mmCIF file of C-alpha atoms and ligand atoms in Angstrom:
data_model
loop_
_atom_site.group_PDB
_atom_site.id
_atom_site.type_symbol
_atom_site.label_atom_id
_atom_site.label_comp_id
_atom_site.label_asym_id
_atom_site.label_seq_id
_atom_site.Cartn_x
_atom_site.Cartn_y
_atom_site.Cartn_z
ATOM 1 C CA UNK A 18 -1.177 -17.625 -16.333
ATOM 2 C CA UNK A 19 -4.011 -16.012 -14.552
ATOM 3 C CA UNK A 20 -2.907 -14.107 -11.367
ATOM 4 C CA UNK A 21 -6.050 -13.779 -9.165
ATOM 5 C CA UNK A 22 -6.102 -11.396 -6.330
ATOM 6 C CA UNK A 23 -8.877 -11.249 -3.311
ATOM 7 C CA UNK A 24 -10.866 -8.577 -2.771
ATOM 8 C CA UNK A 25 -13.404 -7.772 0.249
ATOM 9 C CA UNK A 26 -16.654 -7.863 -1.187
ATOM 10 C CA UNK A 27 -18.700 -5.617 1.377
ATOM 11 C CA UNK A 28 -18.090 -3.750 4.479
ATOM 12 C CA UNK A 29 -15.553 -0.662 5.112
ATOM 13 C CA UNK A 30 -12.507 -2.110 2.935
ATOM 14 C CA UNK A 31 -14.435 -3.254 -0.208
ATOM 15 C CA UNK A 32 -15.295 0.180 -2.038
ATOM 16 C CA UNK A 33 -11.660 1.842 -1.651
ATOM 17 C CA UNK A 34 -10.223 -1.461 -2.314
ATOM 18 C CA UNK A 35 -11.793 -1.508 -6.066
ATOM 19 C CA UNK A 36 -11.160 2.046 -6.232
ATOM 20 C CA UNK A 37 -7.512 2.013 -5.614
ATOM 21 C CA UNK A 38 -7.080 -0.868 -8.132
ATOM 22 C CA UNK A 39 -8.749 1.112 -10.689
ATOM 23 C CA UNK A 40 -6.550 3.716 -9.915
ATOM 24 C CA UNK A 41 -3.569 1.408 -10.461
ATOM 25 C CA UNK A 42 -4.960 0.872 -13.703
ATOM 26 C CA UNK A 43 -6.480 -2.017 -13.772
ATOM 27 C CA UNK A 44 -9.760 -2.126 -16.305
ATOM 28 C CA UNK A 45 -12.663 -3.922 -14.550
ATOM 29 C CA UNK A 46 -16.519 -4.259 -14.309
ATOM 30 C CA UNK A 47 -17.981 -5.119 -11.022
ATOM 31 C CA UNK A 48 -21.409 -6.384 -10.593
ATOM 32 C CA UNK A 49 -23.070 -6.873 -6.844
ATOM 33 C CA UNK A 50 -23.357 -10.537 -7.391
ATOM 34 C CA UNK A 51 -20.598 -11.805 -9.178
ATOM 35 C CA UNK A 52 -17.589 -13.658 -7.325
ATOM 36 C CA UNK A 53 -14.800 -13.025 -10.134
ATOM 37 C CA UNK A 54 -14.200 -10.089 -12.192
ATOM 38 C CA UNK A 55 -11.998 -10.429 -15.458
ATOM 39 C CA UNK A 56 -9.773 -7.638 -15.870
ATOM 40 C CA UNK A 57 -9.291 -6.716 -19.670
ATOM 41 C CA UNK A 58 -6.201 -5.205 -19.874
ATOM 42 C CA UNK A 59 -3.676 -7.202 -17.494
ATOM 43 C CA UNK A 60 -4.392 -11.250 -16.960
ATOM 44 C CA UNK A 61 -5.851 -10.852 -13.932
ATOM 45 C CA UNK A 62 -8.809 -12.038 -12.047
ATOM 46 C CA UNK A 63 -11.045 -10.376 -9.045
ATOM 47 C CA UNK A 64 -11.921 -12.510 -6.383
ATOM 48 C CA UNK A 65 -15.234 -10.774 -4.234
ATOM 49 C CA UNK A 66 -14.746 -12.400 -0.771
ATOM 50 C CA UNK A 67 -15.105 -11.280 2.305
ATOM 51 C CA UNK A 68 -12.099 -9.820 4.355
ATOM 52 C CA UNK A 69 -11.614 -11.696 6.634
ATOM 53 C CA UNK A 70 -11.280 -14.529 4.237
ATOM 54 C CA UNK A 71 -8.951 -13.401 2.770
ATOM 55 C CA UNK A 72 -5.578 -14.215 5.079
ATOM 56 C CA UNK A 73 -6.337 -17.524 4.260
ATOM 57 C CA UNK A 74 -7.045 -17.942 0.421
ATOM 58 C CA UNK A 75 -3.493 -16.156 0.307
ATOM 59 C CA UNK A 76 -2.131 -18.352 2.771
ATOM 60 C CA UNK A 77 -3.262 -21.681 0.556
ATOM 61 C CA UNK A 78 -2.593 -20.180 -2.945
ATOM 62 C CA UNK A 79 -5.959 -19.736 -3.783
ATOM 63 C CA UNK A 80 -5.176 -16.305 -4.677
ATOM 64 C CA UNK A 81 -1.867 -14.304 -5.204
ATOM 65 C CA UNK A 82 -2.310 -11.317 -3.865
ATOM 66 C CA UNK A 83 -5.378 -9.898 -1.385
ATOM 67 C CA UNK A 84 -6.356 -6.521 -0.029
ATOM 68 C CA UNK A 85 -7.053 -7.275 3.670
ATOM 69 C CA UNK A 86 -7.140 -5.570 7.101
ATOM 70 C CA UNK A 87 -3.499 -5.777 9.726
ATOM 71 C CA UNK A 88 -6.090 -6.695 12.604
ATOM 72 C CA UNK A 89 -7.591 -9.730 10.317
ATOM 73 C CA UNK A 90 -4.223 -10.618 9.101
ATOM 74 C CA UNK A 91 -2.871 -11.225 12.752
ATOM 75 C CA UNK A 92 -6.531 -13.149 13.808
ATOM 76 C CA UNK A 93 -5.999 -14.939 10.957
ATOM 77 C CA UNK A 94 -2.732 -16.439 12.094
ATOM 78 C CA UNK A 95 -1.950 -17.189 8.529
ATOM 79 C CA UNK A 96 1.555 -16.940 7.173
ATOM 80 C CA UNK A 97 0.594 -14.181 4.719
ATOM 81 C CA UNK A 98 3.277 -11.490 4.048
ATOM 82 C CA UNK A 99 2.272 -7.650 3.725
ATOM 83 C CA UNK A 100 3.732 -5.784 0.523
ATOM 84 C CA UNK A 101 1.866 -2.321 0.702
ATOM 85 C CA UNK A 102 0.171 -0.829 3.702
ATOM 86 C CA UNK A 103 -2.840 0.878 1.862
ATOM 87 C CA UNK A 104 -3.250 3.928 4.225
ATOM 88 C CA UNK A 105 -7.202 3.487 4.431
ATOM 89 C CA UNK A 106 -9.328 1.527 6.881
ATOM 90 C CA UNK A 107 -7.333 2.760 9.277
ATOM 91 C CA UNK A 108 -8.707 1.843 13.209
ATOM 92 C CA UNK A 109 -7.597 0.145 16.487
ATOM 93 C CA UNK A 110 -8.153 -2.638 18.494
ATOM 94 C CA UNK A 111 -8.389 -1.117 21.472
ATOM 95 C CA UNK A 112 -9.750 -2.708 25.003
ATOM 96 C CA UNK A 113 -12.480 -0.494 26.408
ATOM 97 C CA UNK A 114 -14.702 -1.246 29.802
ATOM 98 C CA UNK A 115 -17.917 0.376 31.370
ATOM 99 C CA UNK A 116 -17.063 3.946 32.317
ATOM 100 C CA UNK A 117 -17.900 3.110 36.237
ATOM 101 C CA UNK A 118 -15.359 -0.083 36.409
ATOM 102 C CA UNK A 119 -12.243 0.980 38.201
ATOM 103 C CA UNK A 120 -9.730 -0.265 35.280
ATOM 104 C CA UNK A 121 -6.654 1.956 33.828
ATOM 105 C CA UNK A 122 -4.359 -0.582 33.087
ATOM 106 C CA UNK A 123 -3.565 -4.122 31.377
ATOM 107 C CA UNK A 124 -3.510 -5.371 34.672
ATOM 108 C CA UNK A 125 -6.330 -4.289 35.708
ATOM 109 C CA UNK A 126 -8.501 -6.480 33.284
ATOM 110 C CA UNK A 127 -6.942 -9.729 35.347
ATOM 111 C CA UNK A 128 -10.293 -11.918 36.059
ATOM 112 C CA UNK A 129 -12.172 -10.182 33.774
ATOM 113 C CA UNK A 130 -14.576 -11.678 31.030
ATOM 114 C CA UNK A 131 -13.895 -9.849 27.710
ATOM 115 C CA UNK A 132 -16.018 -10.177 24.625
ATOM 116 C CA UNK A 133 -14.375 -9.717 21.214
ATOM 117 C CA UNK A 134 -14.461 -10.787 17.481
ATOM 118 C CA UNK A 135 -10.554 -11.030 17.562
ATOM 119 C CA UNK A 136 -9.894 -13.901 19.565
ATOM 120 C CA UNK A 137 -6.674 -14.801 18.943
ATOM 121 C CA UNK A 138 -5.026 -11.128 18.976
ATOM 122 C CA UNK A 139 -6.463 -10.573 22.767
ATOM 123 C CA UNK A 140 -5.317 -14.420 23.873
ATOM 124 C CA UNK A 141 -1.867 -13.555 22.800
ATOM 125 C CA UNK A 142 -1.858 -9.960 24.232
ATOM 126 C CA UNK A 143 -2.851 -10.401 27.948
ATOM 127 C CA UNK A 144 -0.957 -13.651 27.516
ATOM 128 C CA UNK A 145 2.286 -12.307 26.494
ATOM 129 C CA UNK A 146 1.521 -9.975 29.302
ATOM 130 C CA UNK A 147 0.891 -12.700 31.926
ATOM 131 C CA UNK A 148 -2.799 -11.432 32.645
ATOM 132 C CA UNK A 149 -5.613 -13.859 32.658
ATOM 133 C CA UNK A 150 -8.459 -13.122 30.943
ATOM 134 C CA UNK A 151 -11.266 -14.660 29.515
ATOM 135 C CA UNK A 152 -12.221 -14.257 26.236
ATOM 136 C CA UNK A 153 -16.087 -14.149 25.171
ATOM 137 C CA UNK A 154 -16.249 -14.752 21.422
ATOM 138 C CA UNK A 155 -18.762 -12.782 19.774
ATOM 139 C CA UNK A 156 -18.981 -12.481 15.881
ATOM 140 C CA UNK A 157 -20.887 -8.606 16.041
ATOM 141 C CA UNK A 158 -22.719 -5.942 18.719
ATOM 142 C CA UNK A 159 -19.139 -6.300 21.128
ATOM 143 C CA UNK A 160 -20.094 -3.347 22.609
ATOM 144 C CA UNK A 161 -23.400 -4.044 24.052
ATOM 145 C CA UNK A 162 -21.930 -7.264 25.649
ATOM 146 C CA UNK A 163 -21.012 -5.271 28.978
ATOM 147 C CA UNK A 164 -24.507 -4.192 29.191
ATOM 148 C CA UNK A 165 -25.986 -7.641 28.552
ATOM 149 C CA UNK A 166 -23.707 -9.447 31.157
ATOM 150 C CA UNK A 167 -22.049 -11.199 28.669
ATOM 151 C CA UNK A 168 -18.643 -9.864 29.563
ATOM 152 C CA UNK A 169 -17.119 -6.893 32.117
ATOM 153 C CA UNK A 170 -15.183 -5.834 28.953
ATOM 154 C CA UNK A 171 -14.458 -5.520 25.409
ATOM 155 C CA UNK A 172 -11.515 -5.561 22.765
ATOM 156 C CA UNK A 173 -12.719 -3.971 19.445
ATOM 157 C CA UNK A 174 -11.952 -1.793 16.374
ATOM 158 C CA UNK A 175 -12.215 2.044 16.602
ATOM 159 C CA UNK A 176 -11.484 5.103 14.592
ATOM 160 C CA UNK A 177 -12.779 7.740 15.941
ATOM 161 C CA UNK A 178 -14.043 6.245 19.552
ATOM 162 C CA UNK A 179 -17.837 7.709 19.093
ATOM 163 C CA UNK A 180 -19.190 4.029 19.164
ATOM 164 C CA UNK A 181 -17.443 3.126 22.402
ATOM 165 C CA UNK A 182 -18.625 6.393 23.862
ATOM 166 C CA UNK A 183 -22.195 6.274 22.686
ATOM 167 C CA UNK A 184 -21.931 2.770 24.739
ATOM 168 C CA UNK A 185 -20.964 4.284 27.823
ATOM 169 C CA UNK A 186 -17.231 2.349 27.387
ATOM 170 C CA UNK A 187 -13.942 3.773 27.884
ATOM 171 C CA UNK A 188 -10.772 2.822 26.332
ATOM 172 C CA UNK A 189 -7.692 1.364 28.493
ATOM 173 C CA UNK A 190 -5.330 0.160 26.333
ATOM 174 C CA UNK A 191 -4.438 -0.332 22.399
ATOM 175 C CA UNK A 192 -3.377 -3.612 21.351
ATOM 176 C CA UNK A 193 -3.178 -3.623 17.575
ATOM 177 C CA UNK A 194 -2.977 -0.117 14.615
ATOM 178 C CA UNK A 195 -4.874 -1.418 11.809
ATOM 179 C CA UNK A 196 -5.040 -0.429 8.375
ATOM 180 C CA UNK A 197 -5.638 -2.277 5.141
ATOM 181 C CA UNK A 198 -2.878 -3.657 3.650
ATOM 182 C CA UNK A 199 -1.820 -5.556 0.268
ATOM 183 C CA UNK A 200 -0.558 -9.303 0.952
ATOM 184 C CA UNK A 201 0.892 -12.197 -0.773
ATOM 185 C CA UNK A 202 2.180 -15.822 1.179
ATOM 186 C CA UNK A 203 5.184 -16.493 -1.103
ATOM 187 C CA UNK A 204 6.943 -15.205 -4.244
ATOM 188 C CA UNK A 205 5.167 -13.235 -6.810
ATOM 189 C CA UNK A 206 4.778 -14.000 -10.257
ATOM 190 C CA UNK A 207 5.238 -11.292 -12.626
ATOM 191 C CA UNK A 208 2.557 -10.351 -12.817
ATOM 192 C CA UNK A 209 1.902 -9.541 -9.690
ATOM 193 C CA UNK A 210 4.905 -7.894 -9.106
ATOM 194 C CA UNK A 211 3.675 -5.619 -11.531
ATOM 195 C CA UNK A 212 0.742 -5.073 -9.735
ATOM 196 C CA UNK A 213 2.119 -4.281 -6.514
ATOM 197 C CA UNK A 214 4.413 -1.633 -8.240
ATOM 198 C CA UNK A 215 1.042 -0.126 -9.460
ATOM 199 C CA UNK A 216 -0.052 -0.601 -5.855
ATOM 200 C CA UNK A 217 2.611 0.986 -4.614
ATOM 201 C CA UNK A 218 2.905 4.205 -7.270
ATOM 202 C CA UNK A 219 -0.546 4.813 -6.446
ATOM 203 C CA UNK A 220 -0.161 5.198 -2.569
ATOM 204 C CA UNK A 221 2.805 7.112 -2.556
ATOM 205 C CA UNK A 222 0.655 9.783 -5.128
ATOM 206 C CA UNK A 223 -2.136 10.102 -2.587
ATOM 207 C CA UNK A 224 0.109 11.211 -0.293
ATOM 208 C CA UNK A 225 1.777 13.964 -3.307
ATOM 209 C CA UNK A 226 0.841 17.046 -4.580
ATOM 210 C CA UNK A 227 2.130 18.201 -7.831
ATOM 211 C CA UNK A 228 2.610 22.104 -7.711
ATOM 212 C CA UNK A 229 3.075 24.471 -10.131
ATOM 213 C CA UNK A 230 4.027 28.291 -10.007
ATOM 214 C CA UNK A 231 5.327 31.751 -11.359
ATOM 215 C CA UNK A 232 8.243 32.828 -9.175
ATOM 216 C CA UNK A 233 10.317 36.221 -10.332
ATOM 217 C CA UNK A 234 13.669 34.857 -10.886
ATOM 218 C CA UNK A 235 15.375 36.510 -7.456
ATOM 219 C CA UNK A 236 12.597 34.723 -5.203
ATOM 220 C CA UNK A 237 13.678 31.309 -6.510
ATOM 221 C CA UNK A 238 16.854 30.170 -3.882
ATOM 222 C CA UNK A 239 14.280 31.283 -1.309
ATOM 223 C CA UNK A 240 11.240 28.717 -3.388
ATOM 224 C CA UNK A 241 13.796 25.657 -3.780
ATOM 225 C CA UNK A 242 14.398 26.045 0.025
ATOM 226 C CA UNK A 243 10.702 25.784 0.820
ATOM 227 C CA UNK A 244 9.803 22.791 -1.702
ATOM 228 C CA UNK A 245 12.801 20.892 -2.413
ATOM 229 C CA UNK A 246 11.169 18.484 -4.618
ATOM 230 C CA UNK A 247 11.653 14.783 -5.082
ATOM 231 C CA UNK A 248 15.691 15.732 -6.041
ATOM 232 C CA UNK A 249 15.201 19.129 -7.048
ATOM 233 C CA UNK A 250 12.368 21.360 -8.867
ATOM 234 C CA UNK A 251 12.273 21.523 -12.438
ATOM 235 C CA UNK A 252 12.774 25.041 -13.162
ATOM 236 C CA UNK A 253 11.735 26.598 -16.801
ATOM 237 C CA UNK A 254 11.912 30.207 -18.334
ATOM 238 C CA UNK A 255 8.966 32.041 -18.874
ATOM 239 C CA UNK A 256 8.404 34.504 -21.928
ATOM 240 C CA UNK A 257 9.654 37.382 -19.556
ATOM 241 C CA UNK A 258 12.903 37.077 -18.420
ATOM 242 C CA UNK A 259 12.562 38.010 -14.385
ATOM 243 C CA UNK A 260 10.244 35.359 -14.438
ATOM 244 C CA UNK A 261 10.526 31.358 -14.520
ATOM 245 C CA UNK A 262 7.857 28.791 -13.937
ATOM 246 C CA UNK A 263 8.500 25.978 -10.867
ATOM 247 C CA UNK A 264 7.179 22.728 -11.026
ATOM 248 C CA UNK A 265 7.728 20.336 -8.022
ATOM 249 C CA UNK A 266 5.769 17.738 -5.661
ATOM 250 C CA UNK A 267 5.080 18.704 -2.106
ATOM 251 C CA UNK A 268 3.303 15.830 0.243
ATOM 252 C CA UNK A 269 0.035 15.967 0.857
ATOM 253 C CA UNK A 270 -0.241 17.268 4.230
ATOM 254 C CA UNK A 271 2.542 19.904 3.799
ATOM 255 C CA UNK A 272 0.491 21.539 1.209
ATOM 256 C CA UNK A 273 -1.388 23.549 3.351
ATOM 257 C CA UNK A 274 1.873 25.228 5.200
ATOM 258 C CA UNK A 275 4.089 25.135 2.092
ATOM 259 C CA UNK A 276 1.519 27.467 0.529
ATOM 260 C CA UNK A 277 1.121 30.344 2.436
ATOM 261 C CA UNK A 278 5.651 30.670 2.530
ATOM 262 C CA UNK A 279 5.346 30.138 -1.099
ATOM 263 C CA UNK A 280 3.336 33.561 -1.695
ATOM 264 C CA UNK A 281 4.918 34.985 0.569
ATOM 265 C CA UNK A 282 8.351 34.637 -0.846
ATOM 266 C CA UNK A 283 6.515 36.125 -4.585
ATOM 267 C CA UNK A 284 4.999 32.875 -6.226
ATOM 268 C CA UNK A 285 2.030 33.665 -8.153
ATOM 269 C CA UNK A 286 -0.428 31.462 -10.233
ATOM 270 C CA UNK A 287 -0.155 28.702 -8.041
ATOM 271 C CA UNK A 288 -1.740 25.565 -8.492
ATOM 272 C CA UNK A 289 -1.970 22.428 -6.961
ATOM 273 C CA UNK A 290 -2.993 19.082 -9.063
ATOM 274 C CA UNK A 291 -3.401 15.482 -7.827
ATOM 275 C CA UNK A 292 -1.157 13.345 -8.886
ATOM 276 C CA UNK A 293 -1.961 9.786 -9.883
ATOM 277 C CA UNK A 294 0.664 7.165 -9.843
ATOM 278 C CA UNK A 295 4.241 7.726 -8.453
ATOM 279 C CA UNK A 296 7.491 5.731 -8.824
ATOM 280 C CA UNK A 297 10.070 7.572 -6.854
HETATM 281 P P1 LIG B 308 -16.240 -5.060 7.704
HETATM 282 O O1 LIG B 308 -16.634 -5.664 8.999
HETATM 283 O O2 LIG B 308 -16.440 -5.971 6.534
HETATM 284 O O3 LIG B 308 -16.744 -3.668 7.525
HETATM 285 O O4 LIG B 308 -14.674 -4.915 7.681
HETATM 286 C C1 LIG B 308 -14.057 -4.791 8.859
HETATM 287 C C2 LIG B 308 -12.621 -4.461 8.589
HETATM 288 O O5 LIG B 308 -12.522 -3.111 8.179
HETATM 289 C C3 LIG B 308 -11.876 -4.552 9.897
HETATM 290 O O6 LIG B 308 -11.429 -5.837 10.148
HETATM 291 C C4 LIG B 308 -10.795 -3.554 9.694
HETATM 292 O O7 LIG B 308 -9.718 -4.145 8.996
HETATM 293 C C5 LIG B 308 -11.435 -2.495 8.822
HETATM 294 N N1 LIG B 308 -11.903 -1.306 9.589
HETATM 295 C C6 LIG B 308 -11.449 -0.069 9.383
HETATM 296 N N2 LIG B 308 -11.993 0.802 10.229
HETATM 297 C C7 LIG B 308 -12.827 0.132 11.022
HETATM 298 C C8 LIG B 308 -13.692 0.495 12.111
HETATM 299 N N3 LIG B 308 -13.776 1.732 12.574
HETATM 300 N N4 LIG B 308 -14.448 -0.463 12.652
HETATM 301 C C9 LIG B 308 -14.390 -1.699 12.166
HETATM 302 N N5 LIG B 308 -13.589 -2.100 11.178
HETATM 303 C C10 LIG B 308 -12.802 -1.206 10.595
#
């Protein structure tokens, strides 16, 4: 059988969504208009839809597995199950008001109007919170709702908070860390099992580096202690004996401190290579 998983067709998620399955090795063409995609070398099928669709077509079995974002999971309100946070299209839902309104905490938006596309998210967070609010449901353009008089506040997704600013709105409070995330409502076929391995191997290599050295044989207790490796480096003998060649994986954002203490300590010839799938 056919597993089919969803896909967002546009906006932020939908390029490094196809990208990261083609990493995982699926084999597929994608064309801007079609819906499905075949892929040739595992029986699976692409769904195009758009993201925040896709909570739902998991939820009702339409398709098996779906690359969505946390924040449109939880508006969803779908019982959809996350299997691999994706570590891109990362932002926050954050609640933000004019710079000259006297608000700096969750309390302080009691009374007030705020307009959002993620209705359900702020309803249950001042409501868990016991503050009344009320909520101004806008599909797009949240920000300029202060402006228009549509609201005195807003709830929306940030990254880097240049949007908010170039609005003249500061953030209060964060009520949701987004990123994308692989989901699936209830037991996985093979198949897609399979695929969320891939998933899976291919996020934890993003966040690897595969490095490879010349350290003189006297150096290496000091190496191992710098970069112990998944269990341990893989250590082989060079053509001259004071000299053996390291191999180990270092994460991502060490790299750039790990390499300075590695020349330090007498590596040479060091090189650092992306790695592409990895099952610890
Ligand atoms: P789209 O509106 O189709 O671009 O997709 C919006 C989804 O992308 C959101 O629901 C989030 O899951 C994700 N996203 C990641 N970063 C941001 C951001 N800075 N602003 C809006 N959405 C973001």
């Amino acid at each position: 059988m056919t597993t089919r998983i969803a896909v967002p067709n546009k906006g932020r998620l939908a390029d490094p969504a196809v990208a990261l399955l083609r990493q995982a090795g699926l084999g597929f063409e994608k064309t801007d208009r079609a819906l499905t995609a075949p892929v040739r070398n595992v029986p699976v099928e692409l769904l195009f839809v758009r993201a925040e669709d896709i909570p739902e077509l998991v939820a009702d079995g339409t398709a098996e597995l779906g690359v969505t974002g946390v924040d449109l999971v939880a508006e969803a309100g779908q019982p959809v199950e996350t299997l691999v946070p994706l570590g891109f299209g990362r932002c926050r839902l954050v609640a933000a008001v004019p710079e000259d309104l006297p608000v700096d905490t969750v309390e302080g938006f009691r009374g007030l109007r705020i307009a959002t596309s993620h209705r359900r998210i702020v309803e249950s967070f001042f409501g868990d919170k016991g503050v009344d609010v009320t909520v101004v449901p806008l599909r797009g353009s949240v920000e300029v709702a202060p402006r228009l008089d549509v609201a005195d506040a807003i709830c929306d997704l940030v990254s880097t908070g240049s949007t908010l600013m170039v609005n003249g709105l500061r953030p209060v409070a964060t009520l949701l860390e987004s990123e994308a995330v692989l989901v699936t409502a209830d037991g996985l076929s093979p198949t897609a099992a399979s695929v969320a391995t891939m998933v899976r191997a291919v996020v934890a290599a993003r966040r690897t580096r595969y490095v490879v050295m010349n350290v003189p044989r006297a150096a290496l207790p000091t190496v191992e202690e710098i970069i112990p490796g998944v269990d341990a480096p893989s250590v082989i003998p060079l053509a001259h004996d004071d000299m053996v060649a390291v191999h180990s994986v270092v994460a991502a954002d060490e790299v750039w401190q790990v390499l300075p203490r590695l020349k330090a300590a007498g590596a040479s010839g060091i090189l650092v290579l992306p790695v592409e799938q990895m099952i610890p």
